[in-house]
Coordinates of C-alpha atoms in Angstrom, one line a residue:
Chain A
M1319 CA -1.1 -142.9 -215.7
S1320 CA 2.1 -140.9 -215.4
S1321 CA 4.3 -140.4 -218.5
D1322 CA 7.4 -142.1 -216.9
F1323 CA 5.4 -145.5 -216.6
V1324 CA 8.1 -148.0 -216.7
P1325 CA 6.3 -151.4 -217.1
L1326 CA 8.8 -153.7 -215.6
K1327 CA 8.9 -151.6 -212.3
A1328 CA 5.1 -151.1 -212.4
Y1329 CA 4.4 -154.8 -212.8
D1330 CA 7.1 -155.8 -210.2
D1331 CA 5.3 -153.5 -207.8
G1332 CA 2.3 -155.2 -208.5
L1333 CA 0.4 -153.4 -210.7
Q1334 CA -2.9 -155.5 -212.0
G1335 CA -3.2 -155.4 -215.7
W1336 CA -4.5 -159.2 -215.9
I1337 CA -7.2 -159.3 -213.8
N1338 CA -8.5 -163.4 -213.3
D1339 CA -11.8 -163.6 -212.9
A1340 CA -13.2 -167.3 -212.7
R1341 CA -16.9 -166.2 -212.9
E1342 CA -16.5 -164.5 -215.8
R1343 CA -14.5 -167.5 -217.5
V1344 CA -17.6 -169.4 -216.9
L1345 CA -20.1 -166.9 -218.4
W1346 CA -17.9 -166.5 -221.6
Q1347 CA -17.8 -170.6 -221.7
E1348 CA -21.8 -170.6 -221.5
S1349 CA -21.8 -168.1 -224.4
Q1350 CA -20.0 -170.1 -226.6
P1351 CA -21.1 -173.8 -228.6
R1352 CA -17.6 -174.6 -228.3
P1353 CA -15.6 -172.6 -225.6
I1354 CA -12.6 -175.0 -225.6
Y1355 CA -9.9 -175.3 -228.1
S1356 CA -10.4 -179.3 -228.8
E1357 CA -9.9 -180.1 -232.4
P1358 CA -10.5 -184.1 -232.8
N1359 CA -9.1 -184.1 -236.3
S1360 CA -5.9 -182.2 -235.7
V1361 CA -4.7 -183.4 -232.2
G1362 CA -0.9 -183.7 -231.7
S1363 CA -0.6 -181.9 -235.3
G1364 CA 2.0 -179.7 -233.5
E1365 CA 4.0 -182.2 -232.0
G1366 CA 7.7 -182.5 -233.3
K1367 CA 7.1 -179.2 -235.4
R1368 CA 7.3 -175.3 -234.9
A1369 CA 5.4 -172.4 -235.7
L1370 CA 6.9 -169.0 -235.7
L1371 CA 3.9 -166.8 -236.2
W1372 CA 5.3 -163.4 -235.4
Q1373 CA 7.4 -163.7 -238.7
Y1374 CA 4.6 -163.4 -240.9
V1375 CA 3.1 -160.1 -238.9
R1376 CA 6.4 -158.7 -239.2
K1377 CA 6.5 -159.3 -242.8
L1378 CA 3.6 -157.4 -243.4
D1379 CA 4.1 -154.7 -240.4
P1380 CA 8.1 -154.6 -240.2
L1381 CA 7.6 -152.5 -236.6
S1382 CA 5.0 -154.8 -235.0
F1383 CA 5.4 -156.0 -231.5
T1384 CA 7.1 -152.4 -230.6
E1385 CA 4.3 -150.6 -229.1
V1386 CA 4.9 -149.9 -225.3
Q1387 CA 2.2 -150.1 -223.1
T1388 CA 1.6 -146.8 -221.2
E1389 CA -1.3 -148.1 -219.0
S1390 CA -2.6 -151.2 -217.4
D1391 CA -3.9 -152.3 -220.7
C1392 CA -1.7 -155.3 -221.4
V1393 CA -4.9 -157.8 -222.4
S1394 CA -6.0 -155.4 -225.1
H1395 CA -1.8 -155.8 -226.2
G1396 CA -1.8 -159.3 -225.9
S1397 CA -5.4 -159.8 -227.5
R1398 CA -4.1 -157.5 -230.5
N1399 CA -0.7 -159.4 -230.8
A1400 CA -2.5 -162.7 -231.1
R1401 CA -5.4 -161.4 -233.5
D1402 CA -2.4 -159.8 -236.0
C1403 CA -0.7 -163.2 -235.8
T1404 CA -3.9 -164.9 -237.0
R1405 CA -4.8 -162.2 -239.7
A1406 CA -1.3 -162.1 -241.1
V1407 CA -1.2 -166.4 -241.4
Q1408 CA -4.6 -165.8 -243.0
V1409 CA -3.0 -163.2 -245.6
L1410 CA 0.4 -165.1 -246.0
L1411 CA -0.1 -169.0 -245.5
E1412 CA -3.9 -169.5 -246.1
N1413 CA -3.6 -166.9 -249.1
R1414 CA -7.0 -165.6 -248.4
P1415 CA -7.8 -162.6 -250.8
E1416 CA -7.3 -160.1 -248.0
S1417 CA -4.9 -157.2 -247.3
F1418 CA -3.6 -156.7 -243.7
V1419 CA -3.8 -153.0 -244.0
R1420 CA -2.2 -152.2 -240.6
R1421 CA -1.8 -153.5 -237.2
G1422 CA -4.7 -153.9 -235.0
A1423 CA -5.7 -150.8 -232.4
T1424 CA -5.9 -151.9 -228.8
E1425 CA -8.1 -149.0 -227.1
P1426 CA -11.7 -150.3 -228.3
T1427 CA -10.6 -153.5 -226.6
Y1428 CA -9.3 -151.9 -223.4
G1429 CA -12.5 -149.6 -223.3
A1430 CA -14.7 -152.4 -223.3
R1431 CA -13.4 -153.5 -219.7
G1432 CA -16.5 -152.5 -218.0
H1433 CA -14.7 -150.4 -215.4
G1434 CA -13.1 -147.2 -214.6
G1435 CA -9.9 -148.9 -212.9
G1436 CA -7.0 -150.3 -214.8
G1437 CA -6.7 -154.0 -215.7
M1438 CA -8.9 -156.2 -217.5
I1439 CA -10.4 -159.4 -217.5
P1440 CA -9.5 -161.2 -220.8
A1441 CA -13.2 -163.0 -221.2
R1442 CA -14.4 -159.3 -221.7
A1443 CA -11.8 -158.9 -224.4
S1444 CA -12.8 -162.2 -226.0
T1445 CA -16.6 -161.2 -225.7
F1446 CA -16.1 -157.8 -227.1
E1447 CA -13.8 -159.0 -230.2
R1448 CA -16.1 -161.8 -230.7
D1449 CA -19.6 -159.6 -230.5
V1450 CA -18.4 -156.0 -231.4
G1451 CA -15.3 -156.4 -233.2
F1452 CA -12.2 -154.7 -233.3
C1453 CA -10.6 -151.6 -235.2
I1454 CA -6.9 -151.0 -236.9
R1455 CA -4.0 -148.3 -236.6
Q1456 CA -6.0 -145.6 -238.6
K1457 CA -7.6 -142.1 -238.3
Y1458 CA -11.3 -142.7 -237.9
D1459 CA -13.7 -139.9 -237.9
P1460 CA -14.7 -140.4 -234.5
V1461 CA -11.5 -141.0 -233.1
D1462 CA -7.8 -141.1 -234.4
L1463 CA -6.6 -144.5 -233.6
S1464 CA -3.5 -144.3 -236.2
K1465 CA -1.1 -144.4 -232.9
Y1466 CA -1.4 -146.0 -230.0
N1467 CA -2.6 -143.8 -227.1
G1468 CA -3.5 -145.8 -224.0
S1469 CA -5.0 -142.9 -222.5
I1470 CA -8.0 -143.4 -225.1
G1471 CA -9.1 -146.7 -224.0
A1472 CA -8.5 -145.9 -220.4
N1473 CA -10.9 -143.2 -220.4
W1474 CA -13.3 -145.2 -222.3
G1475 CA -13.6 -147.6 -219.3
S1476 CA -16.4 -146.5 -217.2
S1477 CA -18.6 -145.1 -219.8
G1478 CA -17.6 -147.7 -222.6
V1479 CA -16.4 -148.0 -226.0
P1480 CA -18.6 -144.8 -227.8
K1481 CA -21.4 -146.1 -230.0
D1482 CA -19.9 -144.9 -233.2
V1483 CA -16.6 -146.3 -232.6
A1484 CA -18.2 -149.7 -231.4
D1485 CA -20.0 -149.3 -235.1
I1486 CA -17.0 -149.1 -236.9
C1487 CA -15.6 -152.3 -234.5
R1488 CA -18.7 -154.2 -235.6
Q1489 CA -17.2 -154.8 -239.5
H1490 CA -14.5 -156.9 -238.1
K1491 CA -14.8 -159.5 -235.7
V1492 CA -12.8 -162.5 -234.4
G1493 CA -14.5 -165.4 -235.5
I1494 CA -13.2 -168.0 -233.2
I1495 CA -12.1 -167.5 -229.9
R1496 CA -11.0 -170.8 -227.8
Q1497 CA -9.7 -171.3 -224.6
I1498 CA -6.4 -173.3 -224.3
N1499 CA -6.2 -175.8 -221.3
N1500 CA -2.7 -177.6 -222.0
V1501 CA 0.3 -177.2 -223.6
R1502 CA -0.2 -179.9 -226.3
D1503 CA -3.3 -177.8 -227.7
A1504 CA -1.6 -174.9 -227.5
M1505 CA 1.0 -176.1 -229.9
D1506 CA -1.7 -177.8 -232.3
A1507 CA -3.1 -174.3 -232.4
L1508 CA -0.1 -172.4 -233.0
A1509 CA 0.7 -175.0 -235.6
N1510 CA -2.5 -174.3 -237.2
G1511 CA -2.1 -170.5 -237.3
Y1512 CA -3.9 -169.6 -234.2
G1513 CA -2.4 -166.7 -232.3
I1514 CA -2.6 -166.8 -228.6
H1515 CA -2.7 -164.5 -225.8
S1516 CA -2.9 -165.4 -221.9
G1517 CA -3.2 -163.6 -218.7
Q1518 CA -1.3 -165.3 -216.1
Y1519 CA 0.6 -164.5 -212.5
A1520 CA 3.8 -165.5 -213.5
K1521 CA 7.6 -163.7 -214.3
W1522 CA 10.6 -164.1 -216.2
D1523 CA 14.1 -163.1 -216.0
S1524 CA 15.4 -160.3 -218.3
S1525 CA 18.3 -161.7 -219.0
P1526 CA 18.8 -165.5 -220.5
N1527 CA 20.5 -168.5 -218.9
S1528 CA 23.1 -171.0 -219.5
Q1529 CA 20.3 -173.2 -221.5
N1530 CA 20.0 -170.0 -223.8
I1531 CA 16.8 -169.4 -222.7
H1532 CA 14.4 -166.8 -220.1
A1533 CA 13.6 -168.9 -216.8
R1534 CA 10.7 -168.0 -214.8
L1535 CA 11.4 -166.5 -211.4
P1536 CA 9.4 -166.8 -208.3
G1537 CA 6.7 -164.3 -207.7
G1538 CA 4.8 -163.1 -210.5
W1539 CA 3.4 -160.3 -212.8
A1540 CA -0.4 -160.2 -213.3
H1541 CA 0.0 -159.7 -216.7
D1542 CA -1.2 -160.7 -220.4
M1543 CA 1.1 -161.5 -223.3
A1544 CA 0.7 -163.1 -226.7
T1545 CA 2.3 -166.5 -227.5
V1546 CA 3.6 -166.1 -230.9
G1547 CA 5.5 -169.5 -231.7
Y1548 CA 6.8 -172.6 -230.3
D1549 CA 9.4 -175.2 -231.4
D1550 CA 9.1 -178.4 -230.5
T1551 CA 11.6 -179.9 -232.8
K1552 CA 14.5 -179.8 -230.3
E1553 CA 16.9 -179.1 -233.2
F1554 CA 18.5 -175.9 -231.6
W1555 CA 17.0 -176.0 -228.4
P1556 CA 17.0 -180.0 -226.6
F1557 CA 13.8 -179.1 -225.1
T1558 CA 10.5 -177.4 -226.3
V1559 CA 10.3 -173.7 -226.3
F1560 CA 8.0 -171.3 -226.4
F1561 CA 8.0 -167.6 -227.6
I1562 CA 6.4 -165.0 -225.7
Q1563 CA 5.8 -161.5 -227.2
N1564 CA 5.6 -158.7 -224.5
S1565 CA 4.2 -155.2 -224.7
W1566 CA 7.1 -153.7 -222.9
G1567 CA 9.3 -152.9 -225.8
G1568 CA 12.8 -153.9 -225.4
W1569 CA 12.7 -154.6 -221.7
N1570 CA 14.9 -157.4 -221.6
K1571 CA 18.1 -159.0 -222.9
P1572 CA 17.8 -161.4 -226.2
V1573 CA 18.8 -164.9 -226.0
K1574 CA 22.3 -165.0 -227.3
D1575 CA 22.3 -168.1 -229.4
W1576 CA 19.6 -167.7 -232.1
P1577 CA 19.3 -170.0 -235.1
S1578 CA 20.4 -168.9 -238.2
S1579 CA 17.1 -170.3 -240.2
Y1580 CA 14.8 -168.3 -238.1
P1581 CA 13.1 -165.0 -238.5
E1582 CA 14.9 -162.1 -236.5
Q1583 CA 14.3 -162.1 -232.4
V1584 CA 12.1 -159.3 -231.9
P1585 CA 12.7 -157.1 -229.0
G1586 CA 11.2 -157.8 -225.7
M1587 CA 10.5 -161.4 -226.8
I1588 CA 10.8 -164.2 -223.8
V1589 CA 12.0 -167.2 -225.0
T1590 CA 10.9 -170.0 -222.4
K1591 CA 10.8 -173.9 -221.7
A1592 CA 7.6 -175.5 -222.2
D1593 CA 7.2 -176.5 -218.5
D1594 CA 7.5 -172.4 -217.7
W1595 CA 5.5 -171.4 -220.1
A1596 CA 2.7 -173.9 -218.7
V1597 CA 1.5 -171.2 -216.4
C1598 CA -0.2 -169.4 -219.3
V1599 CA -2.5 -172.3 -219.6
T1600 CA -3.1 -173.6 -215.9
D1601 CA -4.1 -170.1 -214.7
G1602 CA -7.0 -170.7 -217.1
D1603 CA -6.7 -167.5 -218.9
A1604 CA -5.1 -168.4 -222.3
W1605 CA -7.0 -167.7 -225.6
G1606 CA -6.6 -169.0 -229.1
Y1607 CA -7.9 -166.6 -232.0
G1608 CA -9.0 -168.1 -235.1
N1609 CA -10.7 -167.0 -238.2
V1610 CA -10.6 -163.1 -237.9
D1611 CA -13.0 -161.1 -240.2
G1612 CA -10.0 -160.1 -242.8
F1613 CA -9.7 -157.1 -244.8
P1614 CA -10.9 -156.8 -248.5
P1615 CA -7.9 -156.5 -250.7
Q1616 CA -6.6 -153.1 -250.9
K1617 CA -6.4 -151.5 -254.4
L1618 CA -3.1 -150.3 -255.4
P1619 CA -3.0 -147.0 -257.3
D1620 CA -1.1 -148.8 -260.0
Y1621 CA 1.9 -151.4 -260.7
G1622 CA 4.4 -148.9 -260.0
A1623 CA 5.6 -147.9 -263.5
I1624 CA 3.4 -144.8 -263.8
G1625 CA 5.4 -141.8 -264.2
L1626 CA 8.9 -143.6 -264.1
L1627 CA 9.2 -144.5 -268.0
Q1628 CA 7.2 -141.4 -268.7
T1629 CA 8.0 -137.7 -268.0
Chain B
M1192 CA 26.9 -171.3 -315.4
K1193 CA 23.8 -173.4 -316.5
N1194 CA 23.4 -174.7 -313.1
I1195 CA 23.1 -170.8 -311.6
P1196 CA 19.3 -170.7 -311.8
I1197 CA 18.9 -174.0 -310.0
I1198 CA 21.1 -173.0 -307.2
V1199 CA 19.5 -170.1 -306.8
A1200 CA 16.1 -171.6 -307.0
C1201 CA 17.2 -174.1 -304.5
I1202 CA 18.5 -170.9 -302.3
V1203 CA 15.1 -169.5 -302.4
A1204 CA 13.1 -172.9 -301.5
A1205 CA 15.6 -173.4 -298.7
L1206 CA 15.2 -169.7 -297.4
T1207 CA 11.2 -170.4 -297.2
F1208 CA 11.9 -173.1 -294.4
I1209 CA 13.7 -170.3 -292.5
P1210 CA 11.4 -169.0 -290.1
I1211 CA 11.0 -165.0 -290.2
P1212 CA 11.4 -163.7 -286.7
K1213 CA 7.9 -162.3 -285.7
K1214 CA 8.2 -158.8 -284.8
P1215 CA 6.8 -158.3 -280.8
E1216 CA 3.1 -157.4 -280.8
G1217 CA 1.5 -155.8 -277.7
P1218 CA 1.4 -152.4 -276.1
V1219 CA 4.9 -152.2 -274.9
A1220 CA 6.2 -153.1 -278.6
S1221 CA 4.1 -150.3 -279.8
A1222 CA 5.4 -147.7 -277.6
L1223 CA 9.0 -148.8 -278.3
I1224 CA 8.3 -148.6 -282.0
A1225 CA 10.7 -145.7 -282.4
S1226 CA 13.2 -147.0 -280.1
S1227 CA 17.0 -147.6 -280.5
R1228 CA 18.2 -151.5 -280.5
S1229 CA 20.2 -150.7 -276.7
D1230 CA 17.1 -149.0 -275.2
R1231 CA 15.1 -152.2 -276.3
A1232 CA 17.7 -154.5 -274.9
H1233 CA 18.2 -152.3 -271.8
L1234 CA 14.5 -152.4 -270.9
K1235 CA 14.2 -156.3 -271.8
G1236 CA 17.4 -156.6 -269.2
V1237 CA 15.2 -155.0 -266.7
Y1238 CA 12.2 -156.8 -266.6
L1239 CA 14.1 -160.2 -267.1
S1240 CA 15.8 -159.7 -264.0
L1241 CA 12.5 -158.5 -262.0
A1242 CA 11.4 -161.8 -263.6
D1243 CA 14.1 -163.6 -261.9
V1244 CA 14.2 -161.8 -258.6
T1245 CA 10.6 -162.4 -258.3
E1246 CA 10.6 -165.9 -259.1
K1247 CA 13.6 -166.9 -256.8
D1248 CA 12.3 -164.9 -253.8
N1249 CA 8.7 -167.0 -254.2
G1250 CA 7.0 -165.0 -252.0
K1251 CA 9.6 -165.2 -249.0
L1252 CA 10.9 -161.3 -248.8
I1253 CA 8.4 -159.9 -251.2
T1254 CA 5.2 -160.8 -249.4
T1255 CA 2.5 -159.1 -251.2
V1256 CA 1.8 -157.6 -254.3
G1257 CA 2.2 -154.1 -252.7
M1258 CA 5.8 -154.9 -252.0
W1259 CA 6.2 -155.8 -255.2
R1260 CA 4.7 -152.6 -256.8
Q1261 CA 7.5 -150.9 -254.5
L1262 CA 10.3 -153.3 -255.8
H1263 CA 9.0 -152.4 -259.7
S1264 CA 9.3 -148.8 -258.9
N1265 CA 12.5 -149.1 -257.1
A1266 CA 13.8 -151.0 -259.9
L1267 CA 12.7 -148.8 -262.7
K1268 CA 14.0 -145.9 -260.5
L1269 CA 17.6 -147.3 -259.9
A1270 CA 17.9 -149.3 -263.7
A1271 CA 15.7 -147.6 -265.9
S1272 CA 16.0 -144.1 -265.6
D1273 CA 18.0 -143.0 -268.6
L1274 CA 14.9 -144.5 -270.4
K1275 CA 12.5 -141.7 -268.5
G1276 CA 10.5 -139.6 -271.0
K1277 CA 11.9 -141.0 -274.3
Y1278 CA 8.9 -143.1 -275.1
P1279 CA 5.5 -141.7 -274.9
G1280 CA 3.0 -143.8 -273.2
L1281 CA 5.8 -146.4 -272.0
D1282 CA 4.7 -146.7 -268.6
V1283 CA 1.1 -147.1 -269.4
A1284 CA 2.0 -149.7 -271.9
V1285 CA 3.6 -151.5 -269.1
E1286 CA 0.8 -151.2 -266.8
K1287 CA -1.4 -152.4 -269.5
V1288 CA 0.9 -155.9 -269.5
M1289 CA 0.4 -156.1 -266.0
A1290 CA -2.9 -155.7 -265.7
D1291 CA -3.8 -158.3 -267.9
A1292 CA -1.6 -160.8 -266.0
F1293 CA -3.0 -159.9 -262.2
P1294 CA -5.3 -157.4 -260.7
L1295 CA -4.5 -154.4 -258.3
D1296 CA -5.4 -156.0 -255.1
D1297 CA -2.6 -156.2 -252.6
V1298 CA -3.0 -159.7 -251.7
A1299 CA -0.2 -162.0 -250.6
M1300 CA 2.2 -163.6 -253.4
S1301 CA 1.1 -166.7 -253.4
P1302 CA 3.0 -169.3 -255.6
A1303 CA 0.3 -168.8 -258.1
M1304 CA 0.4 -164.9 -257.7
V1305 CA 4.4 -165.3 -258.2
V1306 CA 3.6 -167.2 -261.6
K1307 CA 1.4 -164.3 -262.7
V1308 CA 3.5 -161.5 -262.2
T1309 CA 6.8 -163.7 -263.6
A1310 CA 5.0 -164.0 -266.6
A1311 CA 3.8 -160.5 -266.8
C1312 CA 7.6 -159.4 -266.4
R1313 CA 8.8 -161.5 -269.1
E1314 CA 5.8 -160.6 -271.5
V1315 CA 7.4 -157.0 -271.0
A1316 CA 10.8 -158.4 -272.1
K1317 CA 9.5 -160.0 -275.1
Q1318 CA 7.6 -157.2 -276.3
S1319 CA 11.1 -155.1 -275.7
E1320 CA 13.1 -157.4 -277.9

């Protein structure tokens, strides 16, 4: 892909990042004991509430959600962003004895798409992250993943993820990946700390409208993005809103009015009405991530006093 | 005049009931054994402030122990640079107090962790009296 890749234009022109494949979804469902997000004990637990999961990732990784995709690898960005939301919740809300360490890497997931062309079927990303695992942004012996390099994953497409990289990924897997089928379940999942990513054919306006949201437009992008929060309290917006995190950098204008009590709006975020967000589940490729294998607590070198009170 | 011994005896008896302030003990107190009163007060102030900030934040802005470590370093750089090098072993002594209170794991600043970190700061302050 050329270095002057402009995601908005590319997707407007018909680039296929998300590949819709009903057969692969069925295969996924058959490989899972519980493929659908359905939690009888917490049905409705998200109603009337809000979950702003992106704030936890930003607390641990202040530059999170700023990577701009340079390939048709949106599925791997969406799944990474969902995975990082879940990991951050595990660290900061569940107080698991884990360290976030660094943001997740996208390249191995995209490298597992199973073909040399562009775009990915989300069920394949889910299969890879469940059965093989994921890496984080650091330099590994076989490959340097410390900075996003879309061409790495793109080049692995036809041959697959190299075995030595896959072996590293195996140390951390996504324990729970469930398909989300309706807006209510999505709210429940987010309220319970599940990050979500979804592939859909839909597009949103780059400018907010008079309702202080980004409205859906006719037509669409074959695109995958993470949903990183929702607000069903109706305290600020008089309707339910969802917060979608895109992987295009600051491609749009932020909404003008933003609740002062909220964590800051991340560049490129889409604020959308639940009715418009519903396409993310009706297109069949919305995935909630839970119970991600965390990283053991990193040992600090000291408590911060060494050398500062002593010459 | 004949009552003077009785008065003295009463004063002595009364004084025995006044608790003598116990000298602080611990690694920081030992490191500060030859310190000036003003340096001790200075260090005490730094650590009481750190304890207050940590307690008030309660994990909101300082979300991990790693972030708290950074805050601790910066606080010493900004507020205690004049103590640097004056008291051999003071840095290690402070670290010892911290190590007795919480591990070096970079985990979340949970409410329980905030209590431990705050207590460690107050212990350093106490040993600086």
